[in-house]
Amino acid sequence: MRRSLLPTVVLACSLAVPALAAEPAKKLAKAPAKTICVNVKDGSKAVQGTNLVIEPGEKVKDAVAVDGDVIVKKGAVVDNDVAAIRGRVILEPGAKVKGDVVSVGGDVKVPAGAHVDGNATALGGKLQLDRKEDVGGEQVNFSLVFNGDDLVKEFIGKALDEDAGKCHILDDDDDGDKDV
């Protein structure tokens, strides 16, 4: 049985609440517009600073976008998980995800006819389901709004802004990761 990431993310967000409450509210700096990194070595796709579109008939292992949306088109299949950090996960009717779907700082949209075998989780965004039976696992929607600011989005934004402009690519053949 697969272990859920939700308890870890909720714990991290709850630890950040005191630090965020002590600082005055301010607008988050935007990440660079065109930092793009793609790794398709193991059948997975990952991007930063742009949208990731899984096209009809395409089959990928995992799909991840940072500062962008993951869009799974009709007829596309993701064998494991889909994740968007500061972006949305959008499935079209006829799309299939065999693992979990997670958005941190954005919405998850699962329309009628799309299917998620695992969990569907939106942290700091909205979980939009046309039919609950299209998600095989848990359905979680978590936002923590304080004085009009979503603290989950603030926490993720601060964490990502520290590394803005760099993309970390892990390569199984190398001893470590590379900053691009």
PDB file of C-alpha atoms in Angstrom:
ATOM      1  CA  MET A   1       0.000   0.000   0.000  1.00  0.00           C
ATOM      2  CA  ARG A   2       1.340   3.426  -0.951  1.00  0.00           C
ATOM      3  CA  ARG A   3       2.121   5.898   1.792  1.00  0.00           C
ATOM      4  CA  SER A   4       0.343   9.257   1.518  1.00  0.00           C
ATOM      5  CA  LEU A   5       2.327  12.507   1.342  1.00  0.00           C
ATOM      6  CA  LEU A   6      -0.509  14.446   2.967  1.00  0.00           C
ATOM      7  CA  PRO A   7       0.594  14.095   6.619  1.00  0.00           C
ATOM      8  CA  THR A   8       4.084  15.358   5.759  1.00  0.00           C
ATOM      9  CA  VAL A   9       2.806  18.363   3.826  1.00  0.00           C
ATOM     10  CA  VAL A  10       0.254  19.268   6.514  1.00  0.00           C
ATOM     11  CA  LEU A  11       2.962  19.049   9.189  1.00  0.00           C
ATOM     12  CA  ALA A  12       5.285  21.284   7.185  1.00  0.00           C
ATOM     13  CA  CYS A  13       2.524  23.837   6.672  1.00  0.00           C
ATOM     14  CA  SER A  14       1.566  23.829  10.337  1.00  0.00           C
ATOM     15  CA  LEU A  15       5.200  24.430  11.336  1.00  0.00           C
ATOM     16  CA  ALA A  16       5.337  27.436   9.018  1.00  0.00           C
ATOM     17  CA  VAL A  17       2.247  29.164  10.467  1.00  0.00           C
ATOM     18  CA  PRO A  18       4.047  30.892  13.385  1.00  0.00           C
ATOM     19  CA  ALA A  19       6.791  32.215  11.111  1.00  0.00           C
ATOM     20  CA  LEU A  20       4.313  33.519   8.559  1.00  0.00           C
ATOM     21  CA  ALA A  21       2.087  35.134  11.189  1.00  0.00           C
ATOM     22  CA  ALA A  22       5.051  37.124  12.540  1.00  0.00           C
ATOM     23  CA  GLU A  23       5.745  38.766   9.171  1.00  0.00           C
ATOM     24  CA  PRO A  24       3.578  41.425   7.537  1.00  0.00           C
ATOM     25  CA  ALA A  25       1.614  40.211   4.530  1.00  0.00           C
ATOM     26  CA  LYS A  26       3.288  40.928   1.192  1.00  0.00           C
ATOM     27  CA  LYS A  27       2.978  39.825  -2.388  1.00  0.00           C
ATOM     28  CA  LEU A  28       5.090  36.883  -3.442  1.00  0.00           C
ATOM     29  CA  ALA A  29       7.803  37.496  -5.993  1.00  0.00           C
ATOM     30  CA  LYS A  30       7.166  35.684  -9.240  1.00  0.00           C
ATOM     31  CA  ALA A  31       9.550  32.966 -10.316  1.00  0.00           C
ATOM     32  CA  PRO A  32      11.466  33.469 -13.560  1.00  0.00           C
ATOM     33  CA  ALA A  33       9.113  33.136 -16.496  1.00  0.00           C
ATOM     34  CA  LYS A  34      11.105  30.757 -18.664  1.00  0.00           C
ATOM     35  CA  THR A  35      13.149  28.407 -16.486  1.00  0.00           C
ATOM     36  CA  ILE A  36      12.394  25.083 -18.144  1.00  0.00           C
ATOM     37  CA  CYS A  37      13.816  21.696 -17.244  1.00  0.00           C
ATOM     38  CA  VAL A  38      12.629  18.411 -18.679  1.00  0.00           C
ATOM     39  CA  ASN A  39      13.735  14.910 -17.721  1.00  0.00           C
ATOM     40  CA  VAL A  40      12.263  12.043 -19.706  1.00  0.00           C
ATOM     41  CA  LYS A  41      14.991   9.483 -18.949  1.00  0.00           C
ATOM     42  CA  ASP A  42      12.813   7.050 -16.981  1.00  0.00           C
ATOM     43  CA  GLY A  43       9.573   7.852 -18.771  1.00  0.00           C
ATOM     44  CA  SER A  44       8.738  10.704 -16.398  1.00  0.00           C
ATOM     45  CA  LYS A  45       8.335  14.354 -17.335  1.00  0.00           C
ATOM     46  CA  ALA A  46       9.122  17.362 -15.156  1.00  0.00           C
ATOM     47  CA  VAL A  47       9.059  21.073 -15.970  1.00  0.00           C
ATOM     48  CA  GLN A  48       9.632  24.334 -14.147  1.00  0.00           C
ATOM     49  CA  GLY A  49       8.249  27.703 -15.171  1.00  0.00           C
ATOM     50  CA  THR A  50       5.904  26.412 -17.859  1.00  0.00           C
ATOM     51  CA  ASN A  51       2.944  24.066 -18.312  1.00  0.00           C
ATOM     52  CA  LEU A  52       3.378  20.335 -18.836  1.00  0.00           C
ATOM     53  CA  VAL A  53       0.885  18.861 -21.301  1.00  0.00           C
ATOM     54  CA  ILE A  54       0.506  15.080 -21.587  1.00  0.00           C
ATOM     55  CA  GLU A  55      -0.891  14.626 -25.081  1.00  0.00           C
ATOM     56  CA  PRO A  56      -3.594  12.154 -26.258  1.00  0.00           C
ATOM     57  CA  GLY A  57      -2.177   8.640 -26.602  1.00  0.00           C
ATOM     58  CA  GLU A  58       0.920   9.547 -24.595  1.00  0.00           C
ATOM     59  CA  LYS A  59       1.902   7.390 -21.604  1.00  0.00           C
ATOM     60  CA  VAL A  60       4.317   8.689 -18.943  1.00  0.00           C
ATOM     61  CA  LYS A  61       5.527   7.365 -15.602  1.00  0.00           C
ATOM     62  CA  ASP A  62       5.192  10.554 -13.505  1.00  0.00           C
ATOM     63  CA  ALA A  63       4.285  14.142 -14.421  1.00  0.00           C
ATOM     64  CA  VAL A  64       5.510  17.099 -12.337  1.00  0.00           C
ATOM     65  CA  ALA A  65       5.342  20.878 -12.856  1.00  0.00           C
ATOM     66  CA  VAL A  66       6.785  23.580 -10.617  1.00  0.00           C
ATOM     67  CA  ASP A  67       5.366  27.053 -11.302  1.00  0.00           C
ATOM     68  CA  GLY A  68       3.170  25.621 -14.028  1.00  0.00           C
ATOM     69  CA  ASP A  69       0.139  23.456 -14.642  1.00  0.00           C
ATOM     70  CA  VAL A  70      -0.009  19.757 -15.489  1.00  0.00           C
ATOM     71  CA  ILE A  71      -2.660  19.112 -18.128  1.00  0.00           C
ATOM     72  CA  VAL A  72      -3.518  15.497 -18.928  1.00  0.00           C
ATOM     73  CA  LYS A  73      -5.417  15.318 -22.208  1.00  0.00           C
ATOM     74  CA  LYS A  74      -8.138  12.853 -23.229  1.00  0.00           C
ATOM     75  CA  GLY A  75      -6.583   9.459 -23.983  1.00  0.00           C
ATOM     76  CA  ALA A  76      -3.345  10.175 -22.084  1.00  0.00           C
ATOM     77  CA  VAL A  77      -2.210   7.887 -19.238  1.00  0.00           C
ATOM     78  CA  VAL A  78       0.067   8.615 -16.283  1.00  0.00           C
ATOM     79  CA  ASP A  79       1.261   5.338 -14.727  1.00  0.00           C
ATOM     80  CA  ASN A  80       2.138   6.789 -11.318  1.00  0.00           C
ATOM     81  CA  ASP A  81       1.587  10.271  -9.914  1.00  0.00           C
ATOM     82  CA  VAL A  82       0.845  13.789 -11.119  1.00  0.00           C
ATOM     83  CA  ALA A  83       2.003  16.785  -9.066  1.00  0.00           C
ATOM     84  CA  ALA A  84       1.900  20.555  -9.543  1.00  0.00           C
ATOM     85  CA  ILE A  85       3.651  22.925  -7.166  1.00  0.00           C
ATOM     86  CA  ARG A  86       2.288  26.487  -7.460  1.00  0.00           C
ATOM     87  CA  GLY A  87       0.190  25.291 -10.364  1.00  0.00           C
ATOM     88  CA  ARG A  88      -2.950  23.358 -11.208  1.00  0.00           C
ATOM     89  CA  VAL A  89      -3.587  19.755 -12.201  1.00  0.00           C
ATOM     90  CA  ILE A  90      -6.206  19.600 -14.932  1.00  0.00           C
ATOM     91  CA  LEU A  91      -7.497  16.301 -16.288  1.00  0.00           C
ATOM     92  CA  GLU A  92      -9.653  16.187 -19.389  1.00  0.00           C
ATOM     93  CA  PRO A  93     -12.528  13.706 -19.719  1.00  0.00           C
ATOM     94  CA  GLY A  94     -10.964  10.415 -20.822  1.00  0.00           C
ATOM     95  CA  ALA A  95      -7.614  11.051 -19.075  1.00  0.00           C
ATOM     96  CA  LYS A  96      -6.309   8.421 -16.642  1.00  0.00           C
ATOM     97  CA  VAL A  97      -3.917   8.664 -13.690  1.00  0.00           C
ATOM     98  CA  LYS A  98      -3.049   5.327 -12.080  1.00  0.00           C
ATOM     99  CA  GLY A  99      -1.525   6.917  -8.970  1.00  0.00           C
ATOM    100  CA  ASP A 100      -2.191  10.083  -6.985  1.00  0.00           C
ATOM    101  CA  VAL A 101      -2.918  13.629  -8.148  1.00  0.00           C
ATOM    102  CA  VAL A 102      -1.585  16.473  -5.965  1.00  0.00           C
ATOM    103  CA  SER A 103      -1.486  20.237  -6.313  1.00  0.00           C
ATOM    104  CA  VAL A 104       0.267  22.379  -3.727  1.00  0.00           C
ATOM    105  CA  GLY A 105      -0.762  25.993  -4.136  1.00  0.00           C
ATOM    106  CA  GLY A 106      -3.271  25.347  -6.916  1.00  0.00           C
ATOM    107  CA  ASP A 107      -6.445  23.566  -7.922  1.00  0.00           C
ATOM    108  CA  VAL A 108      -7.098  19.970  -8.976  1.00  0.00           C
ATOM    109  CA  LYS A 109      -9.797  19.466 -11.601  1.00  0.00           C
ATOM    110  CA  VAL A 110     -11.192  15.990 -12.301  1.00  0.00           C
ATOM    111  CA  PRO A 111     -14.167  16.231 -14.682  1.00  0.00           C
ATOM    112  CA  ALA A 112     -16.650  13.455 -15.393  1.00  0.00           C
ATOM    113  CA  GLY A 113     -14.989  10.786 -17.529  1.00  0.00           C
ATOM    114  CA  ALA A 114     -11.471  11.359 -16.189  1.00  0.00           C
ATOM    115  CA  HIS A 115     -10.197   8.842 -13.642  1.00  0.00           C
ATOM    116  CA  VAL A 116      -7.697   8.861 -10.781  1.00  0.00           C
ATOM    117  CA  ASP A 117      -6.984   5.446  -9.235  1.00  0.00           C
ATOM    118  CA  GLY A 118      -5.300   6.945  -6.156  1.00  0.00           C
ATOM    119  CA  ASN A 119      -5.876  10.050  -4.051  1.00  0.00           C
ATOM    120  CA  ALA A 120      -6.764  13.538  -5.288  1.00  0.00           C
ATOM    121  CA  THR A 121      -5.347  16.313  -3.099  1.00  0.00           C
ATOM    122  CA  ALA A 122      -5.434  20.105  -3.391  1.00  0.00           C
ATOM    123  CA  LEU A 123      -3.398  21.952  -0.762  1.00  0.00           C
ATOM    124  CA  GLY A 124      -3.874  25.704  -0.919  1.00  0.00           C
ATOM    125  CA  GLY A 125      -6.363  25.373  -3.759  1.00  0.00           C
ATOM    126  CA  LYS A 126      -9.696  23.802  -4.635  1.00  0.00           C
ATOM    127  CA  LEU A 127     -10.493  20.190  -5.420  1.00  0.00           C
ATOM    128  CA  GLN A 128     -13.044  20.232  -8.246  1.00  0.00           C
ATOM    129  CA  LEU A 129     -14.741  16.896  -8.878  1.00  0.00           C
ATOM    130  CA  ASP A 130     -17.733  16.410 -11.151  1.00  0.00           C
ATOM    131  CA  ARG A 131     -18.270  12.895  -9.762  1.00  0.00           C
ATOM    132  CA  LYS A 132     -16.701  11.557  -6.570  1.00  0.00           C
ATOM    133  CA  GLU A 133     -16.538   8.036  -8.029  1.00  0.00           C
ATOM    134  CA  ASP A 134     -13.917   9.216 -10.572  1.00  0.00           C
ATOM    135  CA  VAL A 135     -11.345   9.214  -7.741  1.00  0.00           C
ATOM    136  CA  GLY A 136     -10.507   5.775  -6.306  1.00  0.00           C
ATOM    137  CA  GLY A 137      -8.753   6.999  -3.159  1.00  0.00           C
ATOM    138  CA  GLU A 138      -9.117   9.833  -0.685  1.00  0.00           C
ATOM    139  CA  GLN A 139     -10.298  13.271  -1.760  1.00  0.00           C
ATOM    140  CA  VAL A 140      -8.590  16.042   0.194  1.00  0.00           C
ATOM    141  CA  ASN A 141      -8.998  19.793  -0.075  1.00  0.00           C
ATOM    142  CA  PHE A 142      -6.979  21.856   2.433  1.00  0.00           C
ATOM    143  CA  SER A 143      -6.532  25.607   2.617  1.00  0.00           C
ATOM    144  CA  LEU A 144      -5.566  27.692   5.598  1.00  0.00           C
ATOM    145  CA  VAL A 145      -6.623  31.303   5.137  1.00  0.00           C
ATOM    146  CA  PHE A 146      -5.514  33.911   7.675  1.00  0.00           C
ATOM    147  CA  ASN A 147      -6.364  37.593   7.143  1.00  0.00           C
ATOM    148  CA  GLY A 148      -7.193  36.872   3.519  1.00  0.00           C
ATOM    149  CA  ASP A 149      -3.867  35.169   2.765  1.00  0.00           C
ATOM    150  CA  ASP A 150      -3.632  31.450   2.034  1.00  0.00           C
ATOM    151  CA  LEU A 151      -0.817  30.290   4.304  1.00  0.00           C
ATOM    152  CA  VAL A 152      -0.210  27.103   2.306  1.00  0.00           C
ATOM    153  CA  LYS A 153       0.479  29.165  -0.832  1.00  0.00           C
ATOM    154  CA  GLU A 154       2.658  31.580   1.169  1.00  0.00           C
ATOM    155  CA  PHE A 155       4.714  28.743   2.654  1.00  0.00           C
ATOM    156  CA  ILE A 156       5.299  27.068  -0.707  1.00  0.00           C
ATOM    157  CA  GLY A 157       6.041  30.395  -2.356  1.00  0.00           C
ATOM    158  CA  LYS A 158       8.714  31.280   0.175  1.00  0.00           C
ATOM    159  CA  ALA A 159      10.323  27.866  -0.077  1.00  0.00           C
ATOM    160  CA  LEU A 160      10.466  28.022  -3.878  1.00  0.00           C
ATOM    161  CA  ASP A 161      11.572  31.649  -4.085  1.00  0.00           C
ATOM    162  CA  GLU A 162      14.773  30.762  -2.217  1.00  0.00           C
ATOM    163  CA  ASP A 163      15.844  28.601  -5.174  1.00  0.00           C
ATOM    164  CA  ALA A 164      14.313  30.759  -7.918  1.00  0.00           C
ATOM    165  CA  GLY A 165      16.178  30.579 -11.190  1.00  0.00           C
ATOM    166  CA  LYS A 166      17.759  27.185 -10.570  1.00  0.00           C
ATOM    167  CA  CYS A 167      16.464  23.815 -11.570  1.00  0.00           C
ATOM    168  CA  HIS A 168      17.739  20.762  -9.737  1.00  0.00           C
ATOM    169  CA  ILE A 169      17.953  17.693 -11.940  1.00  0.00           C
ATOM    170  CA  LEU A 170      18.657  14.367 -10.300  1.00  0.00           C
ATOM    171  CA  ASP A 171      20.362  11.885 -12.567  1.00  0.00           C
ATOM    172  CA  ASP A 172      20.760   8.267 -11.475  1.00  0.00           C
ATOM    173  CA  ASP A 173      24.109   8.045 -13.288  1.00  0.00           C
ATOM    174  CA  ASP A 174      25.704  10.915 -11.350  1.00  0.00           C
ATOM    175  CA  ASP A 175      26.863  11.223  -7.759  1.00  0.00           C
ATOM    176  CA  GLY A 176      24.704  14.242  -7.012  1.00  0.00           C
ATOM    177  CA  ASP A 177      22.365  16.780  -8.465  1.00  0.00           C
ATOM    178  CA  LYS A 178      23.175  19.536 -10.914  1.00  0.00           C
ATOM    179  CA  ASP A 179      22.038  23.134 -10.721  1.00  0.00           C
ATOM    180  CA  VAL A 180      21.025  24.445 -14.098  1.00  0.00           C
TER     181      VAL A 180
END
